[in-house]
């Protein structure tokens, strides 16, 4: 399987994607999955362009945080049944492996990009859509949002795009197992109670609240936030002793930044620090 590249150009504030909407304001890049008539499904092309976008984020210092949402009252219904699942049935093992690696590349890109990612989840959030929410650093839910890892519903395993590695770390092994073995929907209330969602707000507020959270983070120390995201990822595979040592080195690096000095100066003058990202 070969998917043509969708070249992402910098700066991202001037980039016009073909397969989603993008707006950059006050350091916050808002990505909107935009096929509302079909609950924003993903295609071969949108997988690729989203992956390229998250990779490009590492090269744009003006983007401090990212919000991912869906148009028309739903987050995403996952891979398009007719544009993705239909062709997959006809592929050989090599082509299928190429596809599954490509979808996994999106999660790798989201986790590797230095910016914290906030998902604003409304309505249906299923399959690969649920994975995108899972791969985000934080998730807010609208009242009535429903999340399902539907892979076993189409005769597949729950181990897709990192689900068996990431989901148990968010909601626990037993709860993750239940969702992955049954493919059932997790309600917004369950998601909040289990730690998948930070909080539940009205559908009218979910995007603005996610953008507000992203803006608050964007106004913080950029290098420090990047280091926090990197350590949160790296320390999964470390012992506590190794993690403490890694954090000592990371924090020492943060202490060399101008933002650290700005914070001390602001504290001394009893004013709020204005971080500049260096």
CSV table of C-alpha atoms in Angstrom, one decimal:
chain,number,residue,atom,x,y,z
A,1,UNK,CA,0.0,0.0,0.0
A,2,UNK,CA,1.3,3.4,-0.9
A,3,UNK,CA,-0.1,6.6,0.5
A,4,UNK,CA,1.0,9.8,-1.3
A,5,UNK,CA,2.7,12.4,1.0
A,6,UNK,CA,0.8,15.6,1.9
A,7,UNK,CA,3.7,18.0,2.4
A,8,UNK,CA,3.2,20.1,5.5
A,9,UNK,CA,4.7,23.6,5.2
A,10,UNK,CA,5.9,25.9,7.9
A,11,UNK,CA,4.9,28.1,9.6
A,12,UNK,CA,1.9,26.0,10.6
A,13,UNK,CA,-0.2,29.2,11.1
A,14,UNK,CA,-0.1,29.6,7.3
A,15,UNK,CA,-0.6,25.9,6.4
A,16,UNK,CA,-3.9,24.9,4.8
A,17,UNK,CA,-4.5,21.1,5.3
A,18,UNK,CA,-6.4,19.1,2.8
A,19,UNK,CA,-8.0,16.6,5.2
A,20,UNK,CA,-8.7,18.6,8.4
A,21,UNK,CA,-9.1,22.2,9.5
A,22,UNK,CA,-6.3,24.0,11.3
A,23,UNK,CA,-6.3,27.3,13.1
A,24,UNK,CA,-3.4,28.7,15.2
A,25,UNK,CA,-4.2,31.4,17.8
A,26,UNK,CA,-2.1,32.6,20.7
A,27,UNK,CA,0.2,29.6,20.4
A,28,UNK,CA,-2.7,27.1,20.3
A,29,UNK,CA,-3.1,25.0,17.2
A,30,UNK,CA,-6.7,23.7,16.9
A,31,UNK,CA,-7.1,20.6,14.6
A,32,UNK,CA,-10.6,19.9,13.6
A,33,UNK,CA,-11.5,16.6,11.9
A,34,UNK,CA,-14.0,17.8,9.3
A,35,UNK,CA,-16.3,15.3,7.7
A,36,UNK,CA,-19.3,15.9,9.9
A,37,UNK,CA,-21.8,14.3,7.6
A,38,UNK,CA,-20.2,10.9,8.4
A,39,UNK,CA,-19.0,11.6,12.0
A,40,UNK,CA,-15.5,12.6,10.9
A,41,UNK,CA,-14.0,9.2,9.8
A,42,UNK,CA,-10.4,8.9,9.0
A,43,UNK,CA,-9.0,7.9,5.5
A,44,UNK,CA,-5.6,6.7,4.3
A,45,UNK,CA,-4.9,10.3,3.3
A,46,UNK,CA,-6.0,11.9,6.6
A,47,UNK,CA,-4.0,9.5,8.6
A,48,UNK,CA,-0.9,10.5,6.7
A,49,UNK,CA,-1.5,14.2,6.8
A,50,UNK,CA,-2.2,14.2,10.5
A,51,UNK,CA,1.0,12.2,11.1
A,52,UNK,CA,2.9,14.7,9.0
A,53,UNK,CA,1.3,17.6,10.9
A,54,UNK,CA,2.3,16.3,14.3
A,55,UNK,CA,5.8,15.7,13.1
A,56,UNK,CA,6.0,19.2,11.8
A,57,UNK,CA,4.9,20.6,15.1
A,58,UNK,CA,8.3,19.8,16.5
A,59,UNK,CA,9.8,22.4,14.0
A,60,UNK,CA,7.4,25.3,14.8
A,61,UNK,CA,8.3,27.2,17.9
A,62,UNK,CA,5.2,29.4,17.6
A,63,UNK,CA,2.9,26.4,18.4
A,64,UNK,CA,2.9,25.8,22.1
A,65,UNK,CA,0.0,23.5,22.5
A,66,UNK,CA,-2.5,21.6,20.3
A,67,UNK,CA,-6.2,21.0,20.6
A,68,UNK,CA,-7.9,18.1,18.6
A,69,UNK,CA,-11.6,18.1,18.1
A,70,UNK,CA,-14.3,17.1,15.6
A,71,UNK,CA,-16.9,19.1,13.6
A,72,UNK,CA,-20.6,18.7,13.8
A,73,UNK,CA,-21.1,17.3,17.3
A,74,UNK,CA,-18.9,14.2,17.0
A,75,UNK,CA,-15.2,13.6,17.6
A,76,UNK,CA,-14.5,10.8,15.1
A,77,UNK,CA,-16.1,7.5,14.1
A,78,UNK,CA,-12.7,6.0,13.3
A,79,UNK,CA,-11.5,4.5,10.1
A,80,UNK,CA,-13.9,5.0,7.2
A,81,UNK,CA,-15.8,1.7,6.6
A,82,UNK,CA,-15.9,2.1,2.8
A,83,UNK,CA,-12.6,4.0,2.2
A,84,UNK,CA,-10.4,2.0,4.6
A,85,UNK,CA,-12.0,-1.3,5.8
A,86,UNK,CA,-13.3,-2.3,2.4
A,87,UNK,CA,-9.8,-2.0,0.7
A,88,UNK,CA,-8.1,-3.8,3.7
A,89,UNK,CA,-10.1,-7.0,3.0
A,90,UNK,CA,-8.4,-7.2,-0.4
A,91,UNK,CA,-4.8,-6.5,0.8
A,92,UNK,CA,-2.1,-9.1,1.3
A,93,UNK,CA,0.0,-9.4,4.5
A,94,UNK,CA,2.6,-7.0,3.3
A,95,UNK,CA,0.1,-4.3,2.5
A,96,UNK,CA,-1.8,-4.8,5.7
A,97,UNK,CA,1.3,-4.5,7.8
A,98,UNK,CA,2.2,-1.3,5.9
A,99,UNK,CA,-1.2,0.0,6.8
A,100,UNK,CA,-1.1,-0.9,10.5
A,101,UNK,CA,2.4,0.6,10.8
A,102,UNK,CA,1.1,3.8,9.2
A,103,UNK,CA,-1.7,4.1,11.6
A,104,UNK,CA,0.6,3.5,14.5
A,105,UNK,CA,2.9,6.3,13.2
A,106,UNK,CA,0.1,8.8,14.0
A,107,UNK,CA,0.2,7.8,17.7
A,108,UNK,CA,4.0,7.9,17.7
A,109,UNK,CA,3.9,11.4,16.1
A,110,UNK,CA,1.4,12.6,18.7
A,111,UNK,CA,3.5,11.3,21.6
A,112,UNK,CA,6.8,12.5,20.1
A,113,UNK,CA,5.7,16.1,19.3
A,114,UNK,CA,6.9,18.4,22.1
A,115,UNK,CA,3.6,20.2,22.5
A,116,UNK,CA,1.0,19.0,25.0
A,117,UNK,CA,-2.2,17.8,23.1
A,118,UNK,CA,-5.7,18.3,24.5
A,119,UNK,CA,-8.6,16.4,23.0
A,120,UNK,CA,-12.1,18.0,23.1
A,121,UNK,CA,-14.4,15.0,22.8
A,122,UNK,CA,-18.0,15.3,21.8
A,123,UNK,CA,-20.5,12.7,20.6
A,124,UNK,CA,-19.1,9.6,19.0
A,125,UNK,CA,-15.4,8.9,19.6
A,126,UNK,CA,-14.8,5.4,18.3
A,127,UNK,CA,-12.1,3.1,16.8
A,128,UNK,CA,-9.1,5.1,15.6
A,129,UNK,CA,-11.0,8.2,16.9
A,130,UNK,CA,-10.8,6.8,20.4
A,131,UNK,CA,-7.1,6.1,19.8
A,132,UNK,CA,-6.5,9.8,18.9
A,133,UNK,CA,-8.2,10.8,22.1
A,134,UNK,CA,-6.2,8.2,24.1
A,135,UNK,CA,-2.9,9.4,22.5
A,136,UNK,CA,-3.6,13.0,23.6
A,137,UNK,CA,-2.1,14.2,26.8
A,138,UNK,CA,-5.4,15.4,28.3
A,139,UNK,CA,-9.0,14.8,27.4
A,140,UNK,CA,-12.2,16.9,28.1
A,141,UNK,CA,-15.6,15.4,27.4
A,142,UNK,CA,-18.9,16.9,26.5
A,143,UNK,CA,-22.0,15.6,28.2
A,144,UNK,CA,-23.2,12.6,26.2
A,145,UNK,CA,-19.8,11.8,24.7
A,146,UNK,CA,-19.2,8.0,24.1
A,147,UNK,CA,-15.8,6.3,23.6
A,148,UNK,CA,-15.4,2.8,22.1
A,149,UNK,CA,-12.4,0.8,21.0
A,150,UNK,CA,-14.4,-1.1,18.4
A,151,UNK,CA,-11.7,-3.3,17.0
A,152,UNK,CA,-13.1,-6.6,18.2
A,153,UNK,CA,-16.5,-5.6,16.7
A,154,UNK,CA,-14.9,-6.0,13.3
A,155,UNK,CA,-13.2,-9.3,14.1
A,156,UNK,CA,-9.9,-7.9,15.1
A,157,UNK,CA,-7.8,-7.7,18.3
A,158,UNK,CA,-7.9,-4.8,20.8
A,159,UNK,CA,-4.2,-4.3,20.3
A,160,UNK,CA,-4.3,-1.5,17.8
A,161,UNK,CA,-2.2,1.6,17.6
A,162,UNK,CA,-0.8,1.2,21.1
A,163,UNK,CA,-4.1,0.6,22.9
A,164,UNK,CA,-2.8,-2.3,25.0
A,165,UNK,CA,0.2,-0.2,26.1
A,166,UNK,CA,-1.4,3.2,26.7
A,167,UNK,CA,-5.1,2.6,27.7
A,168,UNK,CA,-4.3,0.5,30.8
A,169,UNK,CA,-1.9,3.2,32.0
A,170,UNK,CA,-4.8,5.7,31.9
A,171,UNK,CA,-7.7,3.8,33.3
A,172,UNK,CA,-6.2,0.6,34.7
A,173,UNK,CA,-5.7,-2.9,33.4
A,174,UNK,CA,-9.1,-4.4,34.3
A,175,UNK,CA,-11.1,-1.5,32.9
A,176,UNK,CA,-9.0,-1.3,29.7
A,177,UNK,CA,-9.4,-5.1,29.3
A,178,UNK,CA,-13.1,-4.8,29.5
A,179,UNK,CA,-13.3,-2.1,26.8
A,180,UNK,CA,-10.8,-3.9,24.5
A,181,UNK,CA,-12.5,-7.3,24.9
A,182,UNK,CA,-16.1,-6.1,24.5
A,183,UNK,CA,-15.7,-3.1,22.2
A,184,UNK,CA,-18.5,-1.4,24.2
A,185,UNK,CA,-18.9,2.3,24.6
A,186,UNK,CA,-17.6,4.0,27.7
A,187,UNK,CA,-19.8,6.9,28.8
A,188,UNK,CA,-18.5,10.3,29.6
A,189,UNK,CA,-19.3,9.7,33.3
A,190,UNK,CA,-17.4,6.4,33.3
A,191,UNK,CA,-14.5,8.1,31.5
A,192,UNK,CA,-14.3,10.9,34.0
A,193,UNK,CA,-14.6,8.5,37.0
A,194,UNK,CA,-11.9,6.2,35.5
A,195,UNK,CA,-9.5,9.0,34.7
A,196,UNK,CA,-9.8,9.0,30.9
A,197,UNK,CA,-11.4,12.4,31.0
A,198,UNK,CA,-10.3,15.3,33.2
A,199,UNK,CA,-13.8,16.7,33.4
A,200,UNK,CA,-17.2,16.8,31.7
A,201,UNK,CA,-18.6,20.1,30.4
A,202,UNK,CA,-21.6,21.0,28.1
A,203,UNK,CA,-21.3,20.4,24.4
A,204,UNK,CA,-21.3,24.1,23.9
A,205,UNK,CA,-18.2,24.5,26.2
A,206,UNK,CA,-16.1,21.5,25.4
A,207,UNK,CA,-14.0,23.1,22.6
A,208,UNK,CA,-13.6,26.5,24.4
A,209,UNK,CA,-12.7,24.8,27.6
A,210,UNK,CA,-10.1,22.7,25.9
A,211,UNK,CA,-8.7,25.8,24.1
A,212,UNK,CA,-8.6,27.6,27.4
A,213,UNK,CA,-6.7,24.8,29.1
A,214,UNK,CA,-4.3,24.7,26.1
A,215,UNK,CA,-3.8,28.5,26.3
A,216,UNK,CA,-3.0,28.3,30.0
A,217,UNK,CA,-0.4,25.7,29.3
A,218,UNK,CA,0.9,27.7,26.3
A,219,UNK,CA,1.5,30.6,28.6
A,220,UNK,CA,3.7,28.5,30.8
A,221,UNK,CA,7.4,27.7,30.3
A,222,UNK,CA,7.7,26.1,26.9
A,223,UNK,CA,10.9,24.2,27.5
A,224,UNK,CA,9.7,23.0,30.9
A,225,UNK,CA,6.4,21.8,29.4
A,226,UNK,CA,8.3,20.0,26.7
A,227,UNK,CA,10.5,18.3,29.3
A,228,UNK,CA,7.4,17.3,31.3
A,229,UNK,CA,5.9,15.6,28.3
A,230,UNK,CA,9.1,13.9,27.4
A,231,UNK,CA,9.6,12.6,31.0
A,232,UNK,CA,6.0,11.4,31.2
A,233,UNK,CA,6.7,9.2,28.2
A,234,UNK,CA,10.2,8.1,28.9
A,235,UNK,CA,9.6,7.1,32.5
A,236,UNK,CA,7.1,4.4,31.6
A,237,UNK,CA,10.2,2.2,30.8
A,238,UNK,CA,12.3,3.3,33.8
A,239,UNK,CA,12.7,2.0,37.3
A,240,UNK,CA,11.9,4.6,40.0
A,241,UNK,CA,15.6,5.1,40.7
A,242,UNK,CA,16.3,5.7,37.0
A,243,UNK,CA,13.4,8.1,36.8
A,244,UNK,CA,14.6,10.1,39.7
A,245,UNK,CA,18.0,10.5,38.1
A,246,UNK,CA,16.5,11.4,34.7
A,247,UNK,CA,14.3,14.0,36.3
A,248,UNK,CA,17.3,15.5,38.2
A,249,UNK,CA,19.1,16.0,34.8
A,250,UNK,CA,15.9,17.3,33.1
A,251,UNK,CA,15.2,19.7,35.9
A,252,UNK,CA,18.8,21.0,36.0
A,253,UNK,CA,18.5,21.7,32.2
A,254,UNK,CA,15.3,23.7,32.9
A,255,UNK,CA,17.1,25.7,35.5
A,256,UNK,CA,19.4,27.0,32.8
A,257,UNK,CA,16.6,28.6,30.8
A,258,UNK,CA,15.8,32.3,30.8
A,259,UNK,CA,12.2,31.5,31.8
A,260,UNK,CA,13.4,30.1,35.1
A,261,UNK,CA,15.3,33.4,35.8
A,262,UNK,CA,12.2,35.4,34.7
A,263,UNK,CA,10.1,33.4,37.2
A,264,UNK,CA,12.5,34.3,40.1
A,265,UNK,CA,12.6,37.9,39.1
A,266,UNK,CA,8.8,38.1,38.9
A,267,UNK,CA,8.4,36.4,42.2
A,268,UNK,CA,10.9,38.9,43.8
A,269,UNK,CA,8.8,41.8,42.4
A,270,UNK,CA,5.5,40.1,43.4
A,271,UNK,CA,4.2,40.0,39.8
A,272,UNK,CA,3.1,37.2,37.5
A,273,UNK,CA,5.9,35.9,35.3
A,274,UNK,CA,5.6,36.4,31.6
A,275,UNK,CA,7.3,33.4,30.0
A,276,UNK,CA,8.9,33.7,26.6
A,277,UNK,CA,9.7,30.1,25.8
A,278,UNK,CA,13.5,30.2,26.1
